[in-house]
PDB file of N, CA and C in Angstrom:
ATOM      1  N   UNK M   1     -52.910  -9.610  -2.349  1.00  0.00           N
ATOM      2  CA  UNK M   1     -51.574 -10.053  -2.678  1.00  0.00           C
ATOM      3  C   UNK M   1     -51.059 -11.042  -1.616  1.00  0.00           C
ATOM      4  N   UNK M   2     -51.411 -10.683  -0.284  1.00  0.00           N
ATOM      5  CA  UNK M   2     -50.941 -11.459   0.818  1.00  0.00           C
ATOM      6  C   UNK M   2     -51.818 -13.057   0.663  1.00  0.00           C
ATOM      7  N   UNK M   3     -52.817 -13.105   0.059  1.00  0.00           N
ATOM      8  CA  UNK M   3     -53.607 -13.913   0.401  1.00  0.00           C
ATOM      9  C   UNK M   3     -53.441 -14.860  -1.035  1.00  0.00           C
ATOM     10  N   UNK M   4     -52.597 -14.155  -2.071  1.00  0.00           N
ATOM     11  CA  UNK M   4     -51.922 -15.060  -3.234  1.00  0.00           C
ATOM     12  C   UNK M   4     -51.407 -15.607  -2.703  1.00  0.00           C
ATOM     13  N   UNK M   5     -49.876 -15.003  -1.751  1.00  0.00           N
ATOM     14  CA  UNK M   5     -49.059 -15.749  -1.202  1.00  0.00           C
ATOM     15  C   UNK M   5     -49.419 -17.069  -0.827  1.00  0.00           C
ATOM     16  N   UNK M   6     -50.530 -16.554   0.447  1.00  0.00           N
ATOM     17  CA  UNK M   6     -50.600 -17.742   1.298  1.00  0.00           C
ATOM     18  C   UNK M   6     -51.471 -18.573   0.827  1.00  0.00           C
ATOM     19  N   UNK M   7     -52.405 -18.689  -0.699  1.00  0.00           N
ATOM     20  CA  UNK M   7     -52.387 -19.955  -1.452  1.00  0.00           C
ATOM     21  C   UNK M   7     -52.048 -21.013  -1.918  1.00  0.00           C
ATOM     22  N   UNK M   8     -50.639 -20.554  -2.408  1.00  0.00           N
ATOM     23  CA  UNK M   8     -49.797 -21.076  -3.114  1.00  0.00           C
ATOM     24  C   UNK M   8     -49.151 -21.999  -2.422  1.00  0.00           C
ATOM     25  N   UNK M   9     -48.696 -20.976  -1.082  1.00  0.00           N
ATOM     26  CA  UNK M   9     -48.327 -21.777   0.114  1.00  0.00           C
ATOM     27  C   UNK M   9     -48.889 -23.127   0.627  1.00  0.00           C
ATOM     28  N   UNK M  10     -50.401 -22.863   0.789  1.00  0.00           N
ATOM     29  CA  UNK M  10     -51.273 -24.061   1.151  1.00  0.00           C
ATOM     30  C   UNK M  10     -51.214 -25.346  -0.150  1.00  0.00           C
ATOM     31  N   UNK M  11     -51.118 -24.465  -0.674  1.00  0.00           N
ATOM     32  CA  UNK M  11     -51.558 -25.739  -1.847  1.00  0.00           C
ATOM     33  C   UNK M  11     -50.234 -26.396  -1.848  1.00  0.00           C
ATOM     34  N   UNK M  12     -48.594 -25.961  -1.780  1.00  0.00           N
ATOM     35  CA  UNK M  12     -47.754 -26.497  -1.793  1.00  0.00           C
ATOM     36  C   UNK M  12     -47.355 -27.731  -0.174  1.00  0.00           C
ATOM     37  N   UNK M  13     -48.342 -27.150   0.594  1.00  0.00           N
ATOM     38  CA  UNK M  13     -48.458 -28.037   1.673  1.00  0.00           C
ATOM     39  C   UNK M  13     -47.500 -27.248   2.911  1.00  0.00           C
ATOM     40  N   UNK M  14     -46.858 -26.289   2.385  1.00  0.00           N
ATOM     41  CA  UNK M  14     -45.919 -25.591   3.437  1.00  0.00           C
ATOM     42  C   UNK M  14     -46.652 -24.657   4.556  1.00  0.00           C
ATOM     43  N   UNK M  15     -47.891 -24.251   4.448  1.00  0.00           N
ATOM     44  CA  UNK M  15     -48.522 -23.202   5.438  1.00  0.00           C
ATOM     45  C   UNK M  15     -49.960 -24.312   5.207  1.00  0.00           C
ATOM     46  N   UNK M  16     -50.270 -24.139   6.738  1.00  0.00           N
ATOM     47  CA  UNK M  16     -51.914 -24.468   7.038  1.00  0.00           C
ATOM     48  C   UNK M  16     -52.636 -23.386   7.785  1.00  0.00           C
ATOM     49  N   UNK M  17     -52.493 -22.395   8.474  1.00  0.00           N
ATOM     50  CA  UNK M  17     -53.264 -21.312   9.127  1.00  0.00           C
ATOM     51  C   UNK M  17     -52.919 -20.337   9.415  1.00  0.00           C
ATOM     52  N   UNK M  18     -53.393 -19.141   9.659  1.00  0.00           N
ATOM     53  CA  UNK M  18     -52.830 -17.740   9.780  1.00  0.00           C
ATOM     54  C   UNK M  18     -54.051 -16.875  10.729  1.00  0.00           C
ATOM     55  N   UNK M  19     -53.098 -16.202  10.914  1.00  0.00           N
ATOM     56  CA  UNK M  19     -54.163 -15.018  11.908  1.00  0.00           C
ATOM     57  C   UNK M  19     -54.062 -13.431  11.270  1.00  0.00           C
ATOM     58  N   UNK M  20     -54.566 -12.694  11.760  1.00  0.00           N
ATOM     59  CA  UNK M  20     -54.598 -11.159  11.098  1.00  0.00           C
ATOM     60  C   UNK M  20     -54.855 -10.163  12.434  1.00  0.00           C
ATOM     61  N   UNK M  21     -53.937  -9.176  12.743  1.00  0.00           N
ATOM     62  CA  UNK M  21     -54.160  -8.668  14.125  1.00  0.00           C
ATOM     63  C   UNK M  21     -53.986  -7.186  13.515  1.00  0.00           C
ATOM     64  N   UNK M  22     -54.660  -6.754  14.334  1.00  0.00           N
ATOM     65  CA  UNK M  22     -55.096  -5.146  14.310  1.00  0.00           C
ATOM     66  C   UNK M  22     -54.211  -4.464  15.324  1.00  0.00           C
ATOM     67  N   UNK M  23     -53.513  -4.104  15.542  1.00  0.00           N
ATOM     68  CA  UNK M  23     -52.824  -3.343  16.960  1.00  0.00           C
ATOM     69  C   UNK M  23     -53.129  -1.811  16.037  1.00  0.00           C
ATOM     70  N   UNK M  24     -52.759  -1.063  17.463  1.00  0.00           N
ATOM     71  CA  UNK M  24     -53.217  -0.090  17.638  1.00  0.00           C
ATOM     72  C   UNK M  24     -51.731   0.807  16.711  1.00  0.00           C
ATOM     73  N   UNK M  25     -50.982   0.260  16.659  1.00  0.00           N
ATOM     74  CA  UNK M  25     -49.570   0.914  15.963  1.00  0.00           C
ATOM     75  C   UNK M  25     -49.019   0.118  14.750  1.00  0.00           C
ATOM     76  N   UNK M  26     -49.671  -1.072  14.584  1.00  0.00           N
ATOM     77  CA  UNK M  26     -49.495  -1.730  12.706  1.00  0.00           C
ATOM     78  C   UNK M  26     -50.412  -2.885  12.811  1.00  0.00           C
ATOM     79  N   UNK M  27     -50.333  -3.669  11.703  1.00  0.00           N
ATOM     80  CA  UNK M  27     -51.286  -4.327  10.918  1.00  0.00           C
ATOM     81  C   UNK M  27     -50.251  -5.381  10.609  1.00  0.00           C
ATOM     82  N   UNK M  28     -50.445  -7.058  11.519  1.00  0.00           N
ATOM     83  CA  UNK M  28     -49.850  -8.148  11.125  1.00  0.00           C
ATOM     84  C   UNK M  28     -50.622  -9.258  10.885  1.00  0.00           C
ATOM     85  N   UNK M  29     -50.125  -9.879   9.669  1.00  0.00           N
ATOM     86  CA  UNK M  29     -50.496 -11.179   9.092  1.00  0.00           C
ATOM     87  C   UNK M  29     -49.538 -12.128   9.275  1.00  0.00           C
ATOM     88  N   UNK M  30     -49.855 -13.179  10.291  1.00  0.00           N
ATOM     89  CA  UNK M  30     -48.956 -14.077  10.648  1.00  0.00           C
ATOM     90  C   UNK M  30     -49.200 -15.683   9.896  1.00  0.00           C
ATOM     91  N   UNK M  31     -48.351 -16.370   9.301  1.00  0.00           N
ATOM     92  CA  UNK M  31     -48.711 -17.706   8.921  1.00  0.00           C
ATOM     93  C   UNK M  31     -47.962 -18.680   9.779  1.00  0.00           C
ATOM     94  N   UNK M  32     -49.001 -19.550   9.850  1.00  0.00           N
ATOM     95  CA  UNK M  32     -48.897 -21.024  10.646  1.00  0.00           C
ATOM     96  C   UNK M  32     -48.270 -22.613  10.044  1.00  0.00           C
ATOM     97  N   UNK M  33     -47.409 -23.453  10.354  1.00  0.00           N
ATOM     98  CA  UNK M  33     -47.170 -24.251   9.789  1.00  0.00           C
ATOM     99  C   UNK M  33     -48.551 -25.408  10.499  1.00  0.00           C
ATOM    100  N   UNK M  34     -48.464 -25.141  11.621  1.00  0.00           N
ATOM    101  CA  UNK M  34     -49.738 -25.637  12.499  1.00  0.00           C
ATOM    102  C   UNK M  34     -50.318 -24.709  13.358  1.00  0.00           C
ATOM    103  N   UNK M  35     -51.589 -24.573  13.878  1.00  0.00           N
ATOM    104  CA  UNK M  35     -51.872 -23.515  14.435  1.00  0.00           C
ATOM    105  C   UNK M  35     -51.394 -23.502  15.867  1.00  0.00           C
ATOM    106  N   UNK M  36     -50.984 -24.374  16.394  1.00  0.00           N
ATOM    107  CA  UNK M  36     -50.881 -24.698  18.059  1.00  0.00           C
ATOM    108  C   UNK M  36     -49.175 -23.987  18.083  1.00  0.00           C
ATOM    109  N   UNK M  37     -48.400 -23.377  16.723  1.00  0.00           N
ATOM    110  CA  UNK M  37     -46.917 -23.514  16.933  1.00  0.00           C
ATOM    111  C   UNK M  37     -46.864 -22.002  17.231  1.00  0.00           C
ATOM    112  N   UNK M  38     -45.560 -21.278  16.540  1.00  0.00           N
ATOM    113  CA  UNK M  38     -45.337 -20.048  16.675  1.00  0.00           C
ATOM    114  C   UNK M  38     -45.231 -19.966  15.499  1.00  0.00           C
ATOM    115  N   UNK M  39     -45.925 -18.772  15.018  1.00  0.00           N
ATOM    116  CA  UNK M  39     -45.699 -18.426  13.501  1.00  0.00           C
ATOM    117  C   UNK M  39     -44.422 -18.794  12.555  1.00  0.00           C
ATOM    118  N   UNK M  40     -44.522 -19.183  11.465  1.00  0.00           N
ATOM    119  CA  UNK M  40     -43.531 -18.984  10.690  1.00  0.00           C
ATOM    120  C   UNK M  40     -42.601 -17.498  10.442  1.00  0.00           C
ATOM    121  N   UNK M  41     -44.008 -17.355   9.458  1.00  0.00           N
ATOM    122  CA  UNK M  41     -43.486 -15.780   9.057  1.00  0.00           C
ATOM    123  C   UNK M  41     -44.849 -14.713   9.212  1.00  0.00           C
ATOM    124  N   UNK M  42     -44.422 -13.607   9.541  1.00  0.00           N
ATOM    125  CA  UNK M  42     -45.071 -12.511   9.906  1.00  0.00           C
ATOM    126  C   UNK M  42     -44.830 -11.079   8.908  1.00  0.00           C
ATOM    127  N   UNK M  43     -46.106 -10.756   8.120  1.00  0.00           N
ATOM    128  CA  UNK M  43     -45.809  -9.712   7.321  1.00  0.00           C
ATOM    129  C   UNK M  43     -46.815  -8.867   7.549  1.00  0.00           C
ATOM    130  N   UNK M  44     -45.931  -7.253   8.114  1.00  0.00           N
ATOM    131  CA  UNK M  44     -46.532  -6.490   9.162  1.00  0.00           C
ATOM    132  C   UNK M  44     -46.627  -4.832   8.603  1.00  0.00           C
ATOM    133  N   UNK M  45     -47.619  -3.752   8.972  1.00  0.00           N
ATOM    134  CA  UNK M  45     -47.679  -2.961   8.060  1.00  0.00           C
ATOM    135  C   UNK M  45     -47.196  -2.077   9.279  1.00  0.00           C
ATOM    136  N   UNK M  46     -46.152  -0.979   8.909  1.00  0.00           N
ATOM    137  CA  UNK M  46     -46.264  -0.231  10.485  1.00  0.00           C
ATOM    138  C   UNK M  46     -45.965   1.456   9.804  1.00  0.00           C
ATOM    139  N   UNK M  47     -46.707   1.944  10.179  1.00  0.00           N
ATOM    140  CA  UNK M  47     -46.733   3.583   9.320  1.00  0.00           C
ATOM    141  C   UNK M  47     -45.625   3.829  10.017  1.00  0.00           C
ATOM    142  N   UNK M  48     -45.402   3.932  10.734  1.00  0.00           N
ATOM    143  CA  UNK M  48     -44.326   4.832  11.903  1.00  0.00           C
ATOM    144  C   UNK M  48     -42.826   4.632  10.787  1.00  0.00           C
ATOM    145  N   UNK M  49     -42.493   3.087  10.542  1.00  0.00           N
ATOM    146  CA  UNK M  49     -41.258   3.327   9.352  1.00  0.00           C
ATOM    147  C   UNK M  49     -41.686   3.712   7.925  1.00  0.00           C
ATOM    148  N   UNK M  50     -42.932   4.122   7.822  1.00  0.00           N
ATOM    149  CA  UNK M  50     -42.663   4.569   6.184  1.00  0.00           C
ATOM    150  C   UNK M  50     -41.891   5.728   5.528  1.00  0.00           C
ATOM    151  N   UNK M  51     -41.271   6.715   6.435  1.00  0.00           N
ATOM    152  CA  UNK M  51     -40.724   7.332   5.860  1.00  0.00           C
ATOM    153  C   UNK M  51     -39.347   7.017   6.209  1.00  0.00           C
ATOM    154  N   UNK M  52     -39.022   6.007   6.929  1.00  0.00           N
ATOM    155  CA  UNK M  52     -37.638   5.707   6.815  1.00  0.00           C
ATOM    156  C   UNK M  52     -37.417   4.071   6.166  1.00  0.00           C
ATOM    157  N   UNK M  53     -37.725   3.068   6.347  1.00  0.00           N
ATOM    158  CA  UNK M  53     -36.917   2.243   6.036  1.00  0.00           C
ATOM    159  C   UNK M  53     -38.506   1.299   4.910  1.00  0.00           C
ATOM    160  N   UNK M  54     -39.678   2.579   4.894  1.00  0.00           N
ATOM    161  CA  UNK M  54     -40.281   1.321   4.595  1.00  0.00           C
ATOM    162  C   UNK M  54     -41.617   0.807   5.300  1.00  0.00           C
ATOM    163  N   UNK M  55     -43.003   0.810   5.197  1.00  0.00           N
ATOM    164  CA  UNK M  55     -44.062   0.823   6.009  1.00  0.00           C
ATOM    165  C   UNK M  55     -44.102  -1.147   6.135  1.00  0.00           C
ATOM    166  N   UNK M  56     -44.204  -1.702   5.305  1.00  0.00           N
ATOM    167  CA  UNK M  56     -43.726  -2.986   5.044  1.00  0.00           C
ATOM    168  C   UNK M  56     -42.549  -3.665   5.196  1.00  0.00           C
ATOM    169  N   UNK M  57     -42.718  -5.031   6.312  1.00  0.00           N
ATOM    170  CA  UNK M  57     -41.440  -5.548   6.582  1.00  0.00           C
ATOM    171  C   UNK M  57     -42.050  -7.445   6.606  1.00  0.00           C
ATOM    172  N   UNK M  58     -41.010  -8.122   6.482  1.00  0.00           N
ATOM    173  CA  UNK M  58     -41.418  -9.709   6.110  1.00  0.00           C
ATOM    174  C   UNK M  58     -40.305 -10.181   7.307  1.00  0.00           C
ATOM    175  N   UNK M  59     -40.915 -10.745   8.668  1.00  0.00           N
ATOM    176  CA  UNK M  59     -40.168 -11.082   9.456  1.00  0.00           C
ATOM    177  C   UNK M  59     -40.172 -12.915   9.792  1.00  0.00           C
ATOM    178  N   UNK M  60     -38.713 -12.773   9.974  1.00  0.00           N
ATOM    179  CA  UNK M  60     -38.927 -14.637  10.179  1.00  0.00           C
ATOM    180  C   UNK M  60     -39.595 -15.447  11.348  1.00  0.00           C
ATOM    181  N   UNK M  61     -39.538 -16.908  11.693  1.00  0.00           N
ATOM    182  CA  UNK M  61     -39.718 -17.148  12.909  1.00  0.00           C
ATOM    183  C   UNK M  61     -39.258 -16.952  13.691  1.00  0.00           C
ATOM    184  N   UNK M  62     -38.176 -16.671  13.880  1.00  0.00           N
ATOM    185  CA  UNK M  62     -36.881 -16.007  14.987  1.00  0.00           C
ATOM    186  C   UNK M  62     -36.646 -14.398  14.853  1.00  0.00           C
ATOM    187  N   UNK M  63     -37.937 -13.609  14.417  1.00  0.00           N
ATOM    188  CA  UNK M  63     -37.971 -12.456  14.456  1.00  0.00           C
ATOM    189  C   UNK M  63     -36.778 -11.463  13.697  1.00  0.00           C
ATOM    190  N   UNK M  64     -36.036 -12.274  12.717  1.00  0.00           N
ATOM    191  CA  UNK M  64     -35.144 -11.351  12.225  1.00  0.00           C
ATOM    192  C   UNK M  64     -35.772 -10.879  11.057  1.00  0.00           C
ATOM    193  N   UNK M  65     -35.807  -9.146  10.318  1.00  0.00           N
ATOM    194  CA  UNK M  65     -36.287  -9.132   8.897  1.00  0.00           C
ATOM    195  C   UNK M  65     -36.001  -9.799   7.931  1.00  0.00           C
ATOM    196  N   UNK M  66     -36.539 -10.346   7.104  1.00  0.00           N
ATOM    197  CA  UNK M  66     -36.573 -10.789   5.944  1.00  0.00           C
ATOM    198  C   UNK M  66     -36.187 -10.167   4.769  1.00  0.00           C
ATOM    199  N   UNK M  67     -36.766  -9.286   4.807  1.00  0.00           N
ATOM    200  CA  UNK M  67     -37.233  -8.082   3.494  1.00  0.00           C
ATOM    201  C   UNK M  67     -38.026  -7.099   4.119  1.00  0.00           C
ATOM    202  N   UNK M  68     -37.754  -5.523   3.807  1.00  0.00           N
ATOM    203  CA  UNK M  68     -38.751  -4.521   4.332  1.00  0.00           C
ATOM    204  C   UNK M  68     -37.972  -3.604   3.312  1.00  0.00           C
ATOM    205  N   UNK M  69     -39.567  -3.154   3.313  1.00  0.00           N
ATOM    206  CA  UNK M  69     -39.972  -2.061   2.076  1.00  0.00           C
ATOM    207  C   UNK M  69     -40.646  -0.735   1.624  1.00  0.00           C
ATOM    208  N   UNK M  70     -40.927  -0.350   0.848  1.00  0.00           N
ATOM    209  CA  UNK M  70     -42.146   0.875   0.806  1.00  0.00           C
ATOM    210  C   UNK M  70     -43.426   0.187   0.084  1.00  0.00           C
ATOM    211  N   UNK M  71     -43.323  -0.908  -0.749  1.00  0.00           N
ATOM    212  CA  UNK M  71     -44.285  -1.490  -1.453  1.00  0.00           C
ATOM    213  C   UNK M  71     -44.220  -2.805  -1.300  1.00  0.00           C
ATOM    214  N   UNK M  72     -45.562  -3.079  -1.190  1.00  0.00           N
ATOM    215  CA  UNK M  72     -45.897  -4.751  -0.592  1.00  0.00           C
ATOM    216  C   UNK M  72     -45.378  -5.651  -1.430  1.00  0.00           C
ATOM    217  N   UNK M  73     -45.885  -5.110  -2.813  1.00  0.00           N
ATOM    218  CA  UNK M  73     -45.129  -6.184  -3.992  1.00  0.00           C
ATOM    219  C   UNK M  73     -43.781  -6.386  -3.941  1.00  0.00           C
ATOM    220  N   UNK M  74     -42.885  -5.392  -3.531  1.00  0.00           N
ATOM    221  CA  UNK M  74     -41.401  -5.485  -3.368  1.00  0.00           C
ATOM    222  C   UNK M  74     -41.415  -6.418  -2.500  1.00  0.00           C
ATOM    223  N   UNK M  75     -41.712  -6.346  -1.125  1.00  0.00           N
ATOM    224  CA  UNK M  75     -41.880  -7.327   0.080  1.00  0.00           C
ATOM    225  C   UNK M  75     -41.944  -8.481  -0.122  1.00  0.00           C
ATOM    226  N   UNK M  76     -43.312  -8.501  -0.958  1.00  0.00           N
ATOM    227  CA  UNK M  76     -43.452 -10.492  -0.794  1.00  0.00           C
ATOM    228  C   UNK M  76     -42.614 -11.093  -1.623  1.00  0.00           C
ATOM    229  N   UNK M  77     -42.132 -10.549  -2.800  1.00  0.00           N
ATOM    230  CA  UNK M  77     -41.433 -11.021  -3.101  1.00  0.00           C
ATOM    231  C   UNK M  77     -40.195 -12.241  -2.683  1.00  0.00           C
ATOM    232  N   UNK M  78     -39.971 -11.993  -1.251  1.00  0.00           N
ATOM    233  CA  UNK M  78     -39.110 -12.932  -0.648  1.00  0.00           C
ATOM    234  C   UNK M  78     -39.713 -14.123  -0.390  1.00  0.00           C
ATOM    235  N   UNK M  79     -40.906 -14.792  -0.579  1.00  0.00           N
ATOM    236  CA  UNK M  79     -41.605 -15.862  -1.155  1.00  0.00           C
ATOM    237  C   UNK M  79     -41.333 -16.609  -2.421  1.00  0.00           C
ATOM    238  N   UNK M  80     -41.346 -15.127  -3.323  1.00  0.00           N
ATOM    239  CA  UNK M  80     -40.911 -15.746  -4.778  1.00  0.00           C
ATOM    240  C   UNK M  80     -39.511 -16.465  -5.001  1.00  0.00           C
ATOM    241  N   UNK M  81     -38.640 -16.316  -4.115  1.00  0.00           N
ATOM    242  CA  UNK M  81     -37.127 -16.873  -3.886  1.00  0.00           C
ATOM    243  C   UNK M  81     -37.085 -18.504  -3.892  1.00  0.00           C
ATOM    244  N   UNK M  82     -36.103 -19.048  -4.372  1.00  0.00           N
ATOM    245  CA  UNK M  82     -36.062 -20.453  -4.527  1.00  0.00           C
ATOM    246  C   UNK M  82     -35.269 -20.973  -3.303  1.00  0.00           C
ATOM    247  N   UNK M  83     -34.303 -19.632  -2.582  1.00  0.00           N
ATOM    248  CA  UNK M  83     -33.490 -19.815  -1.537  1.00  0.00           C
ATOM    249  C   UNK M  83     -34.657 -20.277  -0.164  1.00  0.00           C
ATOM    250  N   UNK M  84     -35.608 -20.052  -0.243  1.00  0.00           N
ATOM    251  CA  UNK M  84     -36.278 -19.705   1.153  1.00  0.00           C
ATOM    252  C   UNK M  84     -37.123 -21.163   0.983  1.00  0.00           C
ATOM    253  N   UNK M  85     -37.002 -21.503   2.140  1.00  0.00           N
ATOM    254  CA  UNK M  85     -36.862 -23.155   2.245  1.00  0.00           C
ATOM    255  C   UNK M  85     -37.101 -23.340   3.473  1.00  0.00           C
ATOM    256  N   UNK M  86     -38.224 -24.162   4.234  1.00  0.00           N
ATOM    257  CA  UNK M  86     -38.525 -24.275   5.500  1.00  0.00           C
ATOM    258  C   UNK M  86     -37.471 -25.687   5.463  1.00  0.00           C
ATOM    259  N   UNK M  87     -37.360 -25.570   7.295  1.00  0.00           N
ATOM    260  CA  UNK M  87     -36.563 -26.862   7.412  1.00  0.00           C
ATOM    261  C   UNK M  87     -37.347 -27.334   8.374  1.00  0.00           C
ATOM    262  N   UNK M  88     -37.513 -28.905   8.881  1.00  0.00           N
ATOM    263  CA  UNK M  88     -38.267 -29.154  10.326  1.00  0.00           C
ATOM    264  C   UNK M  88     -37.514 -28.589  11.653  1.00  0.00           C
TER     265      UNK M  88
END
């Protein structure tokens, strides 16, 4: 599902690279507008909130949430938005 996203993305020209990190306390997929920058957006799996707010969260470049959830499909959804609009 994450990797629909970040198709669509590429092909629209808005994302060129991403990384995938393993930590020892969640699971983040970060996308790149260039790889040399700071991530765009970061969508991160962290068990520790699943029974409160949600194991899934969609964070911005300035680290504020996006969207966080119990289900990924709910999550990415904030992709599917017409509002969400990179600026330079």
């Amino acid at each position: 599902m994450i990797l629909n996203v970040y198709g669509r993305m590429v092909a629209a020209g808005e994302w060129r690279d991403y990384s995938i990190d393993f930590l020892s306390e969640r699971a983040v997929f970060s996308v790149f507008r260039r790889a040399t920058e700071h991530p765009l957006f970061r969508i991160e799996k962290n068990p520790r909130f699943a029974a409160k707010q949600g194991a899934y969260a969609v964070y911005g470049h300035d680290g504020r949430v996006l969207k966080r959830g119990a289900e990924l499909k709910q999550v990415m959804r904030v992709f599917d938005s017409k509002r969400l609009k990179l600026v330079d």
